[in-house]
CSV table of C-alpha atoms and ligand atoms in Angstrom, one decimal:
chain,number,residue,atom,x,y,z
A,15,UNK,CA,95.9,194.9,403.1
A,16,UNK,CA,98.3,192.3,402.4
A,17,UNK,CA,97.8,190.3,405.8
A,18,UNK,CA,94.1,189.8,407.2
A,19,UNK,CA,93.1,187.9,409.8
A,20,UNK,CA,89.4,186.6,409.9
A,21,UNK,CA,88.3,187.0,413.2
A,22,UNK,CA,84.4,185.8,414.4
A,23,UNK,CA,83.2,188.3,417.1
A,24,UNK,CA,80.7,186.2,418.7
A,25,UNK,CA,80.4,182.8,420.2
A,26,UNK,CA,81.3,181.3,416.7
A,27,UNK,CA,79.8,179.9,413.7
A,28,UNK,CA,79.5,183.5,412.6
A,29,UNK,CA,79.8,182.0,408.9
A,30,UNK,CA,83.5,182.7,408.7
A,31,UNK,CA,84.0,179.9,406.4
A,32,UNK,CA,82.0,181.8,403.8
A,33,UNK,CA,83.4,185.1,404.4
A,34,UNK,CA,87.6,183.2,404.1
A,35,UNK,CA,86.1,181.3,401.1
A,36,UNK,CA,85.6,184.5,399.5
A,37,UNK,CA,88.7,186.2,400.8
A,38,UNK,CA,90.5,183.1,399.7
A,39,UNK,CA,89.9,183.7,396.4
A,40,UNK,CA,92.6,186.9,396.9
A,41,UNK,CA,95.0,185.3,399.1
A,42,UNK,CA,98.4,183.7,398.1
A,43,UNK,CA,98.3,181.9,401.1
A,44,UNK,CA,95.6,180.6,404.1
A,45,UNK,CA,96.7,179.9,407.7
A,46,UNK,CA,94.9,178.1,410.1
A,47,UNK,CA,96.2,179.5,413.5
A,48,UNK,CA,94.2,178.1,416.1
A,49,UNK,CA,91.9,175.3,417.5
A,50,UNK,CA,91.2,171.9,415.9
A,51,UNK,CA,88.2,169.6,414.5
A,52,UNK,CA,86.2,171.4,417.1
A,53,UNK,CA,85.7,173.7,414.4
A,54,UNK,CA,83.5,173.4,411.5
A,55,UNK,CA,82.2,174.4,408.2
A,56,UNK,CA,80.8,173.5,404.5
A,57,UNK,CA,82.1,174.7,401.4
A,58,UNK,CA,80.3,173.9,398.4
A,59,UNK,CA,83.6,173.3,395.6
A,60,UNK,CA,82.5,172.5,391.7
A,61,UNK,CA,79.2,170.9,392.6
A,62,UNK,CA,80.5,169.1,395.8
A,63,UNK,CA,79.9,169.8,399.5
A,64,UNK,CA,82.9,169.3,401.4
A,65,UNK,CA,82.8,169.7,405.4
A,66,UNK,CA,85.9,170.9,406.9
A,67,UNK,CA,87.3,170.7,409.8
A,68,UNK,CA,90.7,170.9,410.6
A,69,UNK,CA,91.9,171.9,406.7
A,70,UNK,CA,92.5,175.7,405.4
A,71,UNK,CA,89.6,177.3,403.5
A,72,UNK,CA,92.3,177.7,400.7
A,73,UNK,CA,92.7,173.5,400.5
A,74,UNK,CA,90.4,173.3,397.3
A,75,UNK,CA,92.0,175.6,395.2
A,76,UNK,CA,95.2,174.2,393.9
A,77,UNK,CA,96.4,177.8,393.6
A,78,UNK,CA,96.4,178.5,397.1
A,79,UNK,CA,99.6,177.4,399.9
A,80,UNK,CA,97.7,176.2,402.9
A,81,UNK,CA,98.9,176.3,406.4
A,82,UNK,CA,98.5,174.8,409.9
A,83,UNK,CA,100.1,176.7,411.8
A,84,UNK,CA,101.7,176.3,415.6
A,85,UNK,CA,99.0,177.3,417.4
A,86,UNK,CA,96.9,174.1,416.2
A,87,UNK,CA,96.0,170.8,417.5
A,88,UNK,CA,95.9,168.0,415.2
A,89,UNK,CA,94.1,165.0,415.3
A,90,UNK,CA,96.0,162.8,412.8
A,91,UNK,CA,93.1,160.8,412.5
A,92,UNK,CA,90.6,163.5,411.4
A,93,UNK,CA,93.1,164.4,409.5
A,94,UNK,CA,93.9,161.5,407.5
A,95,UNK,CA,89.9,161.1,406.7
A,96,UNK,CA,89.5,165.1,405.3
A,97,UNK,CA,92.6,164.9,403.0
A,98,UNK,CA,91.4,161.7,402.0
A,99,UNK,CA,87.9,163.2,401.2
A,100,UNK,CA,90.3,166.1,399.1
A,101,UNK,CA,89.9,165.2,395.5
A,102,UNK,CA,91.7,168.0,393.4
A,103,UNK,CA,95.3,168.2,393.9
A,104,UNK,CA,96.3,171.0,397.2
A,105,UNK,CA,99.1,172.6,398.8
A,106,UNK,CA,99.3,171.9,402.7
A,107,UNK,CA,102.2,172.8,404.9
A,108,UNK,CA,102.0,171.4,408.8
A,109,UNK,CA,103.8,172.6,411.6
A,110,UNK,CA,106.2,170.9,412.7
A,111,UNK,CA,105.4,172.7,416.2
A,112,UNK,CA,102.0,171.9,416.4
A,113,UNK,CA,100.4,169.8,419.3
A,114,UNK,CA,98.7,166.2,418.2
A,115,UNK,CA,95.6,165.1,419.6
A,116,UNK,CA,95.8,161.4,420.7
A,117,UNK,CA,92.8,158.8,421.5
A,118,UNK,CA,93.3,159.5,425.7
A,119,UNK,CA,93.0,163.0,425.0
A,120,UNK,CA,89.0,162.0,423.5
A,121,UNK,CA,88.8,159.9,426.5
A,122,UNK,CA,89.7,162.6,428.8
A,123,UNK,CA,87.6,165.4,427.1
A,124,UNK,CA,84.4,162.9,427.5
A,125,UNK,CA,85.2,161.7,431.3
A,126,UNK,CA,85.8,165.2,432.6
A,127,UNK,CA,82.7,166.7,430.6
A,128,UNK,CA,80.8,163.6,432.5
A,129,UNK,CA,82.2,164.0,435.8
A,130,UNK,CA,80.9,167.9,435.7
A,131,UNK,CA,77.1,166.6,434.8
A,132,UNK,CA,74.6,169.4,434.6
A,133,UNK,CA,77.6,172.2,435.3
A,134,UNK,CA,79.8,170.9,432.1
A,135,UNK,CA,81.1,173.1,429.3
A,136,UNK,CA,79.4,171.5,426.6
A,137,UNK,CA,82.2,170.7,424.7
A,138,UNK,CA,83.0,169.1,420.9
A,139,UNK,CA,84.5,166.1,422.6
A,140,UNK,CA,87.3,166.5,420.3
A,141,UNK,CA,89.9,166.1,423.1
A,142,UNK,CA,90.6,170.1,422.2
A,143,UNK,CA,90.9,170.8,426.3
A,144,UNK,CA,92.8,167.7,427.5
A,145,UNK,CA,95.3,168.3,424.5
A,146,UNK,CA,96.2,172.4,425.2
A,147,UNK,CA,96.1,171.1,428.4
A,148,UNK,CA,98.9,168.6,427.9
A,149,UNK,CA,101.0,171.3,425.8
A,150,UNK,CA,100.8,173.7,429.2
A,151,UNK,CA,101.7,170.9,431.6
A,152,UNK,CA,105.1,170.4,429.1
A,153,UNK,CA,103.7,166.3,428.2
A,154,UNK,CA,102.0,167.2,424.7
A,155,UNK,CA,103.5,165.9,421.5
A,156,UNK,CA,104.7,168.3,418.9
A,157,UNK,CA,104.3,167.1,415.6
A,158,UNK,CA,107.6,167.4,415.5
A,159,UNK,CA,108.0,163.9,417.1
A,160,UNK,CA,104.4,162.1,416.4
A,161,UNK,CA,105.9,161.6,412.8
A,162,UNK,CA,109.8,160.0,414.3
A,163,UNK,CA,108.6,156.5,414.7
A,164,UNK,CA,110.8,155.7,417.9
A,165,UNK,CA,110.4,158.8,419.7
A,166,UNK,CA,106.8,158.7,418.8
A,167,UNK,CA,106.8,155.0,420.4
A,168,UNK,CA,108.9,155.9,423.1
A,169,UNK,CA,106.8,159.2,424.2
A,170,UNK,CA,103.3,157.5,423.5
A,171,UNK,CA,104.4,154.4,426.0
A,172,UNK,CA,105.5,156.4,428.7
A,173,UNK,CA,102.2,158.8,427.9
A,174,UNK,CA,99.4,156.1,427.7
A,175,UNK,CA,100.9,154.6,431.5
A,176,UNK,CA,100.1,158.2,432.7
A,177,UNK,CA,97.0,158.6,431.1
A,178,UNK,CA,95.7,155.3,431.9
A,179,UNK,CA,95.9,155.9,435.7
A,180,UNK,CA,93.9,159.1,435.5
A,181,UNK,CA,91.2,157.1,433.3
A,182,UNK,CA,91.3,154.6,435.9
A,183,UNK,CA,91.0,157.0,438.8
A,184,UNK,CA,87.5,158.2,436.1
A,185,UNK,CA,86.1,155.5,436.2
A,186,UNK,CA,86.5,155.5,432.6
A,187,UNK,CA,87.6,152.5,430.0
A,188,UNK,CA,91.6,152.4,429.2
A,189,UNK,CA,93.3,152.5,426.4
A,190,UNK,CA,95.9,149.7,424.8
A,191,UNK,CA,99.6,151.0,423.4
A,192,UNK,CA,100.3,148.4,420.9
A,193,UNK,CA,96.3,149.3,419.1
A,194,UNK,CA,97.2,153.0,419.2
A,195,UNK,CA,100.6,152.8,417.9
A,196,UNK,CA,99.8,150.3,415.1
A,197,UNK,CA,97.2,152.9,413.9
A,198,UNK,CA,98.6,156.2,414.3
A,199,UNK,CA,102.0,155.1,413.2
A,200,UNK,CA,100.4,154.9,409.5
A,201,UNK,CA,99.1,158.6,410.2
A,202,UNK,CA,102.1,159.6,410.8
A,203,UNK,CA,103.2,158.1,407.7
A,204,UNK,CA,100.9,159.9,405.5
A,205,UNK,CA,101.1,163.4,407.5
A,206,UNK,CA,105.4,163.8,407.7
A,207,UNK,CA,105.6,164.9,403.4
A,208,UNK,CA,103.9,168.3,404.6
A,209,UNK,CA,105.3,168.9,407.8
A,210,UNK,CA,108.1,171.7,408.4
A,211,UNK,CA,108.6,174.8,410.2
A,212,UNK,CA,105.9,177.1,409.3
A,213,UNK,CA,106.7,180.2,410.9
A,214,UNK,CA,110.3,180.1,408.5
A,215,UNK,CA,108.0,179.8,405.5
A,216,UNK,CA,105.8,182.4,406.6
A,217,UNK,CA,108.0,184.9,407.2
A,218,UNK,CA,110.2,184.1,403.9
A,219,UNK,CA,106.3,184.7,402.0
A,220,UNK,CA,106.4,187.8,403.9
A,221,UNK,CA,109.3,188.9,402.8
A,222,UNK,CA,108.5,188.3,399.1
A,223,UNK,CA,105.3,189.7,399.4
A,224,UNK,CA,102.7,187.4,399.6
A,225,UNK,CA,99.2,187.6,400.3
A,226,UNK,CA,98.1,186.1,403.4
A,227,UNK,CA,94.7,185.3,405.2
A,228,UNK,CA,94.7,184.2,409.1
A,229,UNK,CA,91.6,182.2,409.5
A,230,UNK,CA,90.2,182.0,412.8
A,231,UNK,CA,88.0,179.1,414.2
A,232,UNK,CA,85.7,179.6,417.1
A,233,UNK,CA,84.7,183.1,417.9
A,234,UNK,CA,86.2,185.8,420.2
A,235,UNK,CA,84.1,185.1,423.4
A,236,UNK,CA,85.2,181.4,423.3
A,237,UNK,CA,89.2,182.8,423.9
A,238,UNK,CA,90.9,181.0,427.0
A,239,UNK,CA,92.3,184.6,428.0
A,240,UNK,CA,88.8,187.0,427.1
A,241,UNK,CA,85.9,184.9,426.3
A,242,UNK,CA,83.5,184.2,428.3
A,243,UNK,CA,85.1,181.9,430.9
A,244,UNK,CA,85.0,178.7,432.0
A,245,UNK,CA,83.2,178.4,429.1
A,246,UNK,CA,85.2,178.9,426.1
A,247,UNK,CA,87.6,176.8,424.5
A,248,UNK,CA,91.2,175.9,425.2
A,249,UNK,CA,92.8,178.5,422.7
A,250,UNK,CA,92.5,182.0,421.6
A,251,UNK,CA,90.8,183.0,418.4
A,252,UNK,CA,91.4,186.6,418.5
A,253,UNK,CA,93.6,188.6,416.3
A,254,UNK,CA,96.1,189.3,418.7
A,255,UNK,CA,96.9,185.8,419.1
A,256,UNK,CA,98.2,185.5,415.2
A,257,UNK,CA,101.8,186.5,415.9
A,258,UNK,CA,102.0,184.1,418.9
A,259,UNK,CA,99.9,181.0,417.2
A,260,UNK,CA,102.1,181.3,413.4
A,261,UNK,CA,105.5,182.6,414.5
A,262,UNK,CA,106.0,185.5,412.9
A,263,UNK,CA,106.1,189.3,414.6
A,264,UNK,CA,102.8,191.3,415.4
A,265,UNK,CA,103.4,194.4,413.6
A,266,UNK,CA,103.8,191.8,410.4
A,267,UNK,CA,99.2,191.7,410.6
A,268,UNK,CA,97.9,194.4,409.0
A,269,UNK,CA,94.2,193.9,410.0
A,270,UNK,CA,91.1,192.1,411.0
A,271,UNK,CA,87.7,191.6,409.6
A,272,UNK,CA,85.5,191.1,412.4
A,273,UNK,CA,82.8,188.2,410.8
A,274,UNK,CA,79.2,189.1,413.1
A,275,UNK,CA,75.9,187.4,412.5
A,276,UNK,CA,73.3,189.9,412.0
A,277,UNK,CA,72.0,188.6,415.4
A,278,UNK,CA,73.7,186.0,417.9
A,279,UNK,CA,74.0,182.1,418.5
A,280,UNK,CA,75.6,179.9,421.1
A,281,UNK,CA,76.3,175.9,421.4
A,282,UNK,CA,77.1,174.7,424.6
A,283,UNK,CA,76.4,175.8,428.1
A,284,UNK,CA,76.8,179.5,429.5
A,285,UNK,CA,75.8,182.6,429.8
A,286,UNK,CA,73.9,184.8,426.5
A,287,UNK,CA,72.8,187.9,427.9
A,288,UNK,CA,70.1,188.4,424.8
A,289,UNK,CA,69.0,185.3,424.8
A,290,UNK,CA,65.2,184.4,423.1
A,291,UNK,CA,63.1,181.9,423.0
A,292,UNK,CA,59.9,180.2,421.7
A,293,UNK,CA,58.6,181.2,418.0
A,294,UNK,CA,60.7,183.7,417.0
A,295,UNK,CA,63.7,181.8,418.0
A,296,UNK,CA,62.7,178.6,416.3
A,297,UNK,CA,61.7,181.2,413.0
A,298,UNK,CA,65.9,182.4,413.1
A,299,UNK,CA,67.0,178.7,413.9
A,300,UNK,CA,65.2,177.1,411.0
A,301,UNK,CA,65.6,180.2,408.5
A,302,UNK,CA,69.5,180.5,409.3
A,303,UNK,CA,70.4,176.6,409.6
A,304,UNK,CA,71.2,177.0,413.1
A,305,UNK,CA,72.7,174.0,413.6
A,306,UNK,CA,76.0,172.6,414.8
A,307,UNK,CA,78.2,171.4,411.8
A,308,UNK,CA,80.6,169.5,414.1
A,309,UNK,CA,78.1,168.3,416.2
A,310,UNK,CA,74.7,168.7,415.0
A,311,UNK,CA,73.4,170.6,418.1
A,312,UNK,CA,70.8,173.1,418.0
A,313,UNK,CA,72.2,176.7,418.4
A,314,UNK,CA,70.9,179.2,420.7
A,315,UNK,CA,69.3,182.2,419.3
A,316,UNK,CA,70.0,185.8,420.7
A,317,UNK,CA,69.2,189.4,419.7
A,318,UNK,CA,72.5,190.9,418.3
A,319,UNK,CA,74.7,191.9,421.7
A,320,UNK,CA,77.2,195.0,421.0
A,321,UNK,CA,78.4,195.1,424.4
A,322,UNK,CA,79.9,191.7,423.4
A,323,UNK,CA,80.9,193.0,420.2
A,324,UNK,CA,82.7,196.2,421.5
A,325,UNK,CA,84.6,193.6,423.8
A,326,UNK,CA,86.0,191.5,420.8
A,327,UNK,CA,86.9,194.8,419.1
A,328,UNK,CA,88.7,195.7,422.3
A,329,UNK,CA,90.5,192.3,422.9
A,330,UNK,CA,91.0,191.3,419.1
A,331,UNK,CA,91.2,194.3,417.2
A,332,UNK,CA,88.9,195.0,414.1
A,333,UNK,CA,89.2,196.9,411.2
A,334,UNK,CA,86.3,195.7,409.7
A,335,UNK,CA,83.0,194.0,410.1
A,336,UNK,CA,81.5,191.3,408.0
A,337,UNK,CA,78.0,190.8,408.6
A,338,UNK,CA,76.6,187.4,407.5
A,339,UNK,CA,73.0,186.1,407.5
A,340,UNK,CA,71.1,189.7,407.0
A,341,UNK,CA,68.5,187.9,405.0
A,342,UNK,CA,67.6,185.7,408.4
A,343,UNK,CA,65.8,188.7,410.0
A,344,UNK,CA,63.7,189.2,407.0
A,345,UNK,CA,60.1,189.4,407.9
A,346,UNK,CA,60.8,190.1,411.4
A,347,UNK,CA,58.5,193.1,412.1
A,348,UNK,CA,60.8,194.7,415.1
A,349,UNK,CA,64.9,193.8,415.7
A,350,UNK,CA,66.0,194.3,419.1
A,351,UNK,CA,69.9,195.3,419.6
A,352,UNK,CA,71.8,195.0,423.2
A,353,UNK,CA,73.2,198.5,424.0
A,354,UNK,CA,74.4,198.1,427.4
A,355,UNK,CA,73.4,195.4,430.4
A,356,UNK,CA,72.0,196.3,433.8
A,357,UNK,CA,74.0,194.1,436.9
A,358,UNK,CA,72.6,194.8,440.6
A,359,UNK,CA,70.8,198.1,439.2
A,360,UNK,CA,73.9,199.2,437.5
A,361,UNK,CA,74.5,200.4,433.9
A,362,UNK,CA,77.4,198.4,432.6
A,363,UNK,CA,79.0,198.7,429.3
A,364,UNK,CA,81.8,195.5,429.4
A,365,UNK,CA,81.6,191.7,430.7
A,366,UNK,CA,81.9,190.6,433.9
A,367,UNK,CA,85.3,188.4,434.5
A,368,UNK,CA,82.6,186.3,436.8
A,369,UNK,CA,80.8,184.1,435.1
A,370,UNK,CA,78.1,184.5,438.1
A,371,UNK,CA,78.1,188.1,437.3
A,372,UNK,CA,77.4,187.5,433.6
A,373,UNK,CA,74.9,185.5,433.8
A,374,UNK,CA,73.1,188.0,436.1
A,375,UNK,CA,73.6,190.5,433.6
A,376,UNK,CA,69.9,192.0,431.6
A,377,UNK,CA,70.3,193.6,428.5
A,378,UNK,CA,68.9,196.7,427.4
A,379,UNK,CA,67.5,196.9,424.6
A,380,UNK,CA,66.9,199.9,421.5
A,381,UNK,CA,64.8,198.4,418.5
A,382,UNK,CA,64.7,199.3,415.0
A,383,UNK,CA,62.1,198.8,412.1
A,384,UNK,CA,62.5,195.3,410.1
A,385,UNK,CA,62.3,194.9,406.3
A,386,UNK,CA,60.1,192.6,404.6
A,387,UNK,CA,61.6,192.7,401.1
A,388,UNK,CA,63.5,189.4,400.0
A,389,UNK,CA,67.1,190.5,399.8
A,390,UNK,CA,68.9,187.6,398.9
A,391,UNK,CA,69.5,188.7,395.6
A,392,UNK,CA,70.8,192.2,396.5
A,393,UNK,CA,74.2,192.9,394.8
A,394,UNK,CA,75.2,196.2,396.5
A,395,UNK,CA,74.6,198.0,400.0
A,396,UNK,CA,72.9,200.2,397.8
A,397,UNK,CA,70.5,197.9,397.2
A,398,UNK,CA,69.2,196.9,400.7
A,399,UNK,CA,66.3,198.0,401.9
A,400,UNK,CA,66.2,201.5,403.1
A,401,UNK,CA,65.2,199.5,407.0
A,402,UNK,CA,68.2,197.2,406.2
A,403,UNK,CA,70.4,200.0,405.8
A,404,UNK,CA,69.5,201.4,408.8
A,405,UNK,CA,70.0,198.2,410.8
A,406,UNK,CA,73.8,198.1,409.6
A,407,UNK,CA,74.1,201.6,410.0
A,408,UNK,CA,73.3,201.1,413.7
A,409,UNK,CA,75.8,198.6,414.2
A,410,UNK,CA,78.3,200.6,413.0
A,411,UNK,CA,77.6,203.4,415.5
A,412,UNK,CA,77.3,201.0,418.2
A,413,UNK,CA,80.6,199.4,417.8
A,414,UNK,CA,82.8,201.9,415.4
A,415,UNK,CA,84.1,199.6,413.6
A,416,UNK,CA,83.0,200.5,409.3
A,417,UNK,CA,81.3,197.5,407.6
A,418,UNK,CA,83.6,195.9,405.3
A,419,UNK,CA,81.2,193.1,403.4
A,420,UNK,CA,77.5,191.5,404.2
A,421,UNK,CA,75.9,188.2,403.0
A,422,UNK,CA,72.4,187.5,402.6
A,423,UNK,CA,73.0,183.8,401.6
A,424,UNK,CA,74.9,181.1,401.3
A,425,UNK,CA,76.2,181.0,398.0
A,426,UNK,CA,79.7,182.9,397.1
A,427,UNK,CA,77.6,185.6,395.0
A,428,UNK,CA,76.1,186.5,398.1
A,429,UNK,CA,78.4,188.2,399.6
A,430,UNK,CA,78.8,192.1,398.7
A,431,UNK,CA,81.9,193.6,399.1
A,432,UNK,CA,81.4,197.6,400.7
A,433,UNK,CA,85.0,198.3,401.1
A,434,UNK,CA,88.3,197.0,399.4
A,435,UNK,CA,89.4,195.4,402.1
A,436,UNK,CA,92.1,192.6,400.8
B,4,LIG,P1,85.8,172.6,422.9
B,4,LIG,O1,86.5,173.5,422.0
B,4,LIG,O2,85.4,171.3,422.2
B,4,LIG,O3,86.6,172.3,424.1
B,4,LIG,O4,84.5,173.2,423.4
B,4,LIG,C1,84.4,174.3,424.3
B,4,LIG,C2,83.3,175.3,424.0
B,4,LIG,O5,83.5,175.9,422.7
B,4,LIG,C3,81.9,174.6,423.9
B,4,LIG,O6,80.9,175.5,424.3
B,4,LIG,C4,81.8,174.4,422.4
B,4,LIG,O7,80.4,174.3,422.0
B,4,LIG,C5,82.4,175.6,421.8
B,4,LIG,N1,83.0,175.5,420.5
B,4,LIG,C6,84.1,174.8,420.1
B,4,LIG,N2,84.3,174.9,418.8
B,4,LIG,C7,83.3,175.6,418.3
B,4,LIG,C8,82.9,176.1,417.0
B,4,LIG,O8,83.6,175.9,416.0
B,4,LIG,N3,81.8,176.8,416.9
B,4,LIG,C9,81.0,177.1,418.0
B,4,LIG,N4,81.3,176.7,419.2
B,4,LIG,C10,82.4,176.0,419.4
């Protein structure tokens, strides 16, 4: 495949930085598509940890043409800090039609998430909502004209008066033009050398062949259209949405590796069908890192759910699956899997638009036999334990989608490649 999108199937943090790390390697060129620094991940670069956030997987390797793509929202800020943080030389290209997250939209993010108390989302407070929001409602700011100082000035007057009466009608501190512009103008500064339009230079690297990797942020069941909503985020991370979010035609992808955790997580409030708690959870949390990168929060801990992953290959489209942290269930005498749920006394086999529904929704559950051999060293599928196997054979059956590539740990030569995939 010469254009593969990176897709994670669950509620994120599925380890899809790893999986586009290694993918990277083989790509000519890495596209954000989606989302902002709500999203998250380390990569460990010639001894050094960097965190990214809003950056292309591809940004460390000076080989690799890195993209944010239309579909994005920028927080120059953030963005000024993670370049900065950059220290071998990189290709970036920005949008030039992507939306720019401003200090209200923070404000607004925070306020709103207060003013819903116990029932909030549970966002990043990365003003992610408020600024997709804006883009709908026609008053966002393209990139486009954050980095032309007067219509930057003239727009962010006109947009700050606006915003400052709904902070005022919050309750919530305002916000002073002449600070604002004084600061961002200088982001603007250092961000306009990479901005153009994307979606030309795309489709000109399509033409000539290049290798491209989509790389989602956020998982499947945190799409605005098919996730799990109200609580999802404010964009769609699904395959589907590549054509739409870059600017270039759908029958241009050729595929998606779906990135699963061998079981499931979830940060922030909502329904998890599979669900656990107590020891065993705290066992996966501290085992697997479970941890927020963005925001530090504890993860949830769930048995894997294929009812949710059947959905994502439904909505998305998969080719193939990438299961990360296998070597987290080690030790675990008996692994539940989610084959179907049970609403009012009914089978069902989908999710509930009704977020009342889903959350009334009981699992049912077929278990397999765990492994205790340490497999973090395994270098083939062949290798796994003959219990492992089985585990990922299951899946397979469940959601018919063939395994493309499983890690079982965090370093690059963890991950075993099944199929050639990209
Ligand atoms: P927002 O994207 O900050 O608006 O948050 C909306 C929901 O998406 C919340 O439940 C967040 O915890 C979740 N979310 C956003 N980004 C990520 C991510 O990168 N990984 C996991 N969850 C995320």
């Amino acid at each position: 495949m010469r254009r593969l999108v990176v897709v994670g199937t669950q509620w994120g943090d599925e380890g899809k930085g790893k999986i586009t790390d290694f993918l990277a390697l083989h790509a000519d060129i890495v596209v954000r598509y989606q989302g902002g620094n709500n999203a998250g991940h380390t990569v460990v670069f010639d001894g050094k940890k960097y965190s990214l956030h809003l950056l292309p997987s591809g940004i460390l390797n000076p080989k690799i043409h890195n993209v944010m793509a239309n579909g994005m929202v920028i927080n120059p800020k953030a963005f000024v800090e993670e370049i900065n943080k950059v220290s071998t030389k990189f290709n970036l290209l920005i949008s030039d039609r992507a939306h720019v997250v401003l200090p209200y939209h923070l404000e607004l993010d925070k306020a709103y998430e207060a003013l819903k108390g116990s029932k909030n989302i549970g966002t990043t407070h990365k003003g992610i909502g408020p600024t997709y929001t804006d883009k709908s409602s026609r008053i966002g700011m393209r990139v486009s004209t954050f980095i032309h100082e007067e219509r930057f000035e003239q727009s962010l007057r006109e947009l700050i008066r606006e915003k400052n009466a709904e902070l005022k009608l919050l309750n919530h501190p305002l916000l002073d033009f002449d600070a604002i512009f004084n600061e961002y103008k200088v982001y603007a500064k250092v961000m306009a050398p990479y901005v153009t339009d994307t979606s030309l230079y795309l489709n000109l690297a399509i033409e000539s062949d290049k290798k491209i990797l989509f790389e989602g942020a956020q998982g499947v069941l945190l799409c605005l259209d098919h996730g799990t909503y109200p609580f999802v985020t404010s964009s769609s991370p699904t395959a589907s949405s590549v054509p739409l979010n870059t600017g270039i035609a759908p029958w241009l992808v050729e595929g998606a590796i779906g990135v699963t955790k061998a079981y499931t997580t979830r940060v922030g409030s909502g329904p998890m069908p599979s669900e656990i708690h107590g020891d065993l959870a705290t066992q996966i949390r501290t085992v697997g890192n479970e941890f927020g990168t963005t925001t530090g929060r504890p993860r949830r801990i769930g048995w894997l759910d294929t009812v949710i992953l059947r959905h994502t290959k439904r909505v998305s489209g998969l080719s193939y699956l990438a299961v990360t942290l296998l070597d987290v269930l080690t030790g675990i005498d008996e692994l539940k899997i989610a084959v179907n749920y049970t609403l009012d006394g009914v089978i069902i086999d989908r999710i509930p638009a009704e977020i009342e529904d889903f959350e009334r929704c009981v699992p049912n559950y077929i278990t397999m036999p765990g492994w205790s051999e340490d497999i973090t060293g395994v270098k083939s599928y062949e290798d796994l334990p003959f219990n492992a196997k089985k585990y990922l054979e299951k899946i397979v059956e469940l959601i018919g989608v063939p395994i493309g590539m499983f890690s079982v740990g965090p370093d690059r030569n963890q991950t075993i490649m099944v199929k050639d995939i990209f």
